[in-house]
Amino acid sequence: MALRRFLPFLVAIILSTSFIFLVKAQNISEPVLDNSGKALEKGWQYIIVPVSGRSNEGGLGVSGIRNTVDPLVVTQYPQSSVSKSLRFTPVDSNENIVRLSTDLNVKFMDIIFTDNRSTVWTINTTLIPQRYLVAVGGVEGNPGRDTLGNWFKIDKYDDAYKFVYCPGVCETCRPFCGDIGIIVEPNNKRVLFVGSDKPLKVKFQNTTSVITVTKAPPSASNYPDRLPTMSFINVVMCIVIAYLTKLM
């Protein structure tokens, strides 16, 4: 009888715990997928595949503009040129999957400068007044006010993806936010910049080259958080039903 008196409280605690777990799991963003339908992973290298269908659009690389090579900006090559490979590093060091709308660093992996300058994407506001250009020279990690310009996001865009600059690594900062598109320079160089009403539409192709990282246990799904969520809820419900049956 005593157990039955406390049964409602026990059931409420169990159900509340499962609800909190479910809410947290649902807040985890979906993975960004490559052309083969697999989730982008930290440590792997990918090339950008533009999908706008325009004949003059190719992959991404770096270039100097306006008679300067410091800094170098991220540009889009002509159609015949293949993109330089990129590596994506999520802000959460324990996260191995690249997810939608989540802060991450972007780094060119097959570009090496003789002066050892960084190939991490960052924001430049000095080359063109009142323009937020995507350049290289940033640093990886250390999220906060001092690295605000180094964090980007990937969001869905129709049947593909787009890059976004709207860092969330500083709670007290109010950064300029916007989609990343293309501004055409007088010499016809196509430069990535923030604030476009026509975002650069891209997909990702795995180049099958990987940097060694600590990885999470493999999952049978490209959506590794969904199966554990459902399994946990099923277990909780089975425990509650079994307990109720026993006390009947």
PDB file of C-alpha atoms in Angstrom, residues 134-231:
ATOM      1  CA  VAL A 134      35.228  36.549 -46.310  1.00  0.00           C
ATOM      2  CA  ALA A 135      39.014  36.363 -46.124  1.00  0.00           C
ATOM      3  CA  VAL A 136      41.647  33.999 -44.718  1.00  0.00           C
ATOM      4  CA  GLY A 137      43.890  34.598 -41.729  1.00  0.00           C
ATOM      5  CA  GLY A 138      41.619  33.593 -38.863  1.00  0.00           C
ATOM      6  CA  VAL A 139      42.268  31.186 -36.009  1.00  0.00           C
ATOM      7  CA  GLU A 140      40.546  27.949 -35.059  1.00  0.00           C
ATOM      8  CA  GLY A 141      38.861  27.504 -31.705  1.00  0.00           C
ATOM      9  CA  ASN A 142      38.783  29.838 -28.688  1.00  0.00           C
ATOM     10  CA  PRO A 143      35.149  30.926 -29.147  1.00  0.00           C
ATOM     11  CA  GLY A 144      34.426  34.377 -27.781  1.00  0.00           C
ATOM     12  CA  ARG A 145      34.508  38.093 -28.485  1.00  0.00           C
ATOM     13  CA  ASP A 146      38.114  38.075 -29.741  1.00  0.00           C
ATOM     14  CA  THR A 147      37.416  35.414 -32.395  1.00  0.00           C
ATOM     15  CA  LEU A 148      33.971  36.615 -33.465  1.00  0.00           C
ATOM     16  CA  GLY A 149      34.974  37.003 -37.111  1.00  0.00           C
ATOM     17  CA  ASN A 150      36.128  33.389 -37.462  1.00  0.00           C
ATOM     18  CA  TRP A 151      32.806  31.598 -36.928  1.00  0.00           C
ATOM     19  CA  PHE A 152      30.414  30.642 -39.693  1.00  0.00           C
ATOM     20  CA  LYS A 153      27.334  28.466 -40.078  1.00  0.00           C
ATOM     21  CA  ILE A 154      25.768  26.234 -42.720  1.00  0.00           C
ATOM     22  CA  ASP A 155      22.009  26.384 -43.291  1.00  0.00           C
ATOM     23  CA  LYS A 156      19.613  24.710 -45.679  1.00  0.00           C
ATOM     24  CA  TYR A 157      18.844  26.594 -48.882  1.00  0.00           C
ATOM     25  CA  ASP A 158      16.216  25.025 -51.138  1.00  0.00           C
ATOM     26  CA  ASP A 159      17.588  21.619 -52.123  1.00  0.00           C
ATOM     27  CA  ALA A 160      21.148  22.528 -51.091  1.00  0.00           C
ATOM     28  CA  TYR A 161      22.977  24.657 -48.511  1.00  0.00           C
ATOM     29  CA  LYS A 162      24.329  28.149 -47.937  1.00  0.00           C
ATOM     30  CA  PHE A 163      26.989  29.689 -45.702  1.00  0.00           C
ATOM     31  CA  VAL A 164      25.870  32.181 -43.076  1.00  0.00           C
ATOM     32  CA  TYR A 165      27.764  34.608 -40.873  1.00  0.00           C
ATOM     33  CA  CYS A 166      25.977  35.132 -37.575  1.00  0.00           C
ATOM     34  CA  PRO A 167      28.271  33.958 -34.774  1.00  0.00           C
ATOM     35  CA  GLY A 168      26.724  32.903 -31.490  1.00  0.00           C
ATOM     36  CA  VAL A 169      29.978  32.483 -29.575  1.00  0.00           C
ATOM     37  CA  CYS A 170      29.615  35.726 -27.618  1.00  0.00           C
ATOM     38  CA  GLU A 171      26.438  36.294 -25.593  1.00  0.00           C
ATOM     39  CA  THR A 172      26.984  40.036 -25.157  1.00  0.00           C
ATOM     40  CA  CYS A 173      28.027  40.743 -28.763  1.00  0.00           C
ATOM     41  CA  ARG A 174      25.697  41.986 -31.488  1.00  0.00           C
ATOM     42  CA  PRO A 175      27.444  41.002 -34.730  1.00  0.00           C
ATOM     43  CA  PHE A 176      26.298  41.913 -38.196  1.00  0.00           C
ATOM     44  CA  CYS A 177      24.532  38.845 -39.590  1.00  0.00           C
ATOM     45  CA  GLY A 178      23.732  37.744 -43.116  1.00  0.00           C
ATOM     46  CA  ASP A 179      23.875  35.125 -45.823  1.00  0.00           C
ATOM     47  CA  ILE A 180      27.105  34.766 -47.766  1.00  0.00           C
ATOM     48  CA  GLY A 181      26.935  35.479 -51.461  1.00  0.00           C
ATOM     49  CA  ILE A 182      29.104  36.868 -54.257  1.00  0.00           C
ATOM     50  CA  ILE A 183      30.196  40.415 -55.025  1.00  0.00           C
ATOM     51  CA  VAL A 184      31.898  40.919 -58.399  1.00  0.00           C
ATOM     52  CA  GLU A 185      35.002  43.112 -58.385  1.00  0.00           C
ATOM     53  CA  PRO A 186      35.962  45.359 -61.362  1.00  0.00           C
ATOM     54  CA  ASN A 187      38.479  42.734 -62.511  1.00  0.00           C
ATOM     55  CA  ASN A 188      35.630  40.162 -62.523  1.00  0.00           C
ATOM     56  CA  LYS A 189      36.897  38.393 -59.438  1.00  0.00           C
ATOM     57  CA  ARG A 190      33.986  36.895 -57.549  1.00  0.00           C
ATOM     58  CA  VAL A 191      34.461  37.529 -53.826  1.00  0.00           C
ATOM     59  CA  LEU A 192      32.454  36.012 -50.977  1.00  0.00           C
ATOM     60  CA  PHE A 193      30.787  38.599 -48.745  1.00  0.00           C
ATOM     61  CA  VAL A 194      28.167  38.798 -45.992  1.00  0.00           C
ATOM     62  CA  GLY A 195      24.765  40.357 -46.548  1.00  0.00           C
ATOM     63  CA  SER A 196      23.737  39.015 -49.924  1.00  0.00           C
ATOM     64  CA  ASP A 197      20.079  38.619 -50.842  1.00  0.00           C
ATOM     65  CA  LYS A 198      21.218  35.883 -53.252  1.00  0.00           C
ATOM     66  CA  PRO A 199      23.256  33.419 -51.172  1.00  0.00           C
ATOM     67  CA  LEU A 200      25.834  31.189 -52.804  1.00  0.00           C
ATOM     68  CA  LYS A 201      24.072  27.856 -53.178  1.00  0.00           C
ATOM     69  CA  VAL A 202      26.380  24.930 -52.525  1.00  0.00           C
ATOM     70  CA  LYS A 203      26.673  21.233 -51.897  1.00  0.00           C
ATOM     71  CA  PHE A 204      29.573  19.280 -50.421  1.00  0.00           C
ATOM     72  CA  GLN A 205      31.641  16.489 -51.921  1.00  0.00           C
ATOM     73  CA  ASN A 206      33.821  14.273 -49.744  1.00  0.00           C
ATOM     74  CA  THR A 207      37.407  14.111 -50.995  1.00  0.00           C
ATOM     75  CA  THR A 208      38.018  10.891 -48.967  1.00  0.00           C
ATOM     76  CA  SER A 209      41.027  12.436 -47.216  1.00  0.00           C
ATOM     77  CA  VAL A 210      40.848  12.553 -43.449  1.00  0.00           C
ATOM     78  CA  ILE A 211      42.792  14.118 -40.591  1.00  0.00           C
ATOM     79  CA  THR A 212      43.032  11.835 -37.549  1.00  0.00           C
ATOM     80  CA  VAL A 213      40.570  12.857 -34.827  1.00  0.00           C
ATOM     81  CA  THR A 214      38.861  11.200 -31.894  1.00  0.00           C
ATOM     82  CA  LYS A 215      35.543   9.986 -33.191  1.00  0.00           C
ATOM     83  CA  ALA A 216      32.291   9.034 -31.536  1.00  0.00           C
ATOM     84  CA  PRO A 217      31.221   5.358 -31.736  1.00  0.00           C
ATOM     85  CA  PRO A 218      29.822   4.531 -35.188  1.00  0.00           C
ATOM     86  CA  SER A 219      26.081   4.588 -35.667  1.00  0.00           C
ATOM     87  CA  ALA A 220      23.875   2.720 -38.094  1.00  0.00           C
ATOM     88  CA  SER A 221      22.279   6.012 -39.105  1.00  0.00           C
ATOM     89  CA  ASN A 222      23.370   9.376 -40.457  1.00  0.00           C
ATOM     90  CA  TYR A 223      21.169  10.806 -37.714  1.00  0.00           C
ATOM     91  CA  PRO A 224      22.948   9.365 -34.688  1.00  0.00           C
ATOM     92  CA  ASP A 225      20.881  11.195 -32.088  1.00  0.00           C
ATOM     93  CA  ARG A 226      17.463   9.953 -33.121  1.00  0.00           C
ATOM     94  CA  LEU A 227      17.769   6.241 -32.480  1.00  0.00           C
ATOM     95  CA  PRO A 228      19.116   6.663 -28.922  1.00  0.00           C
ATOM     96  CA  THR A 229      16.291   9.093 -28.177  1.00  0.00           C
ATOM     97  CA  MET A 230      13.564   6.684 -29.238  1.00  0.00           C
ATOM     98  CA  SER A 231      15.251   3.753 -27.491  1.00  0.00           C
TER      99      SER A 231
END
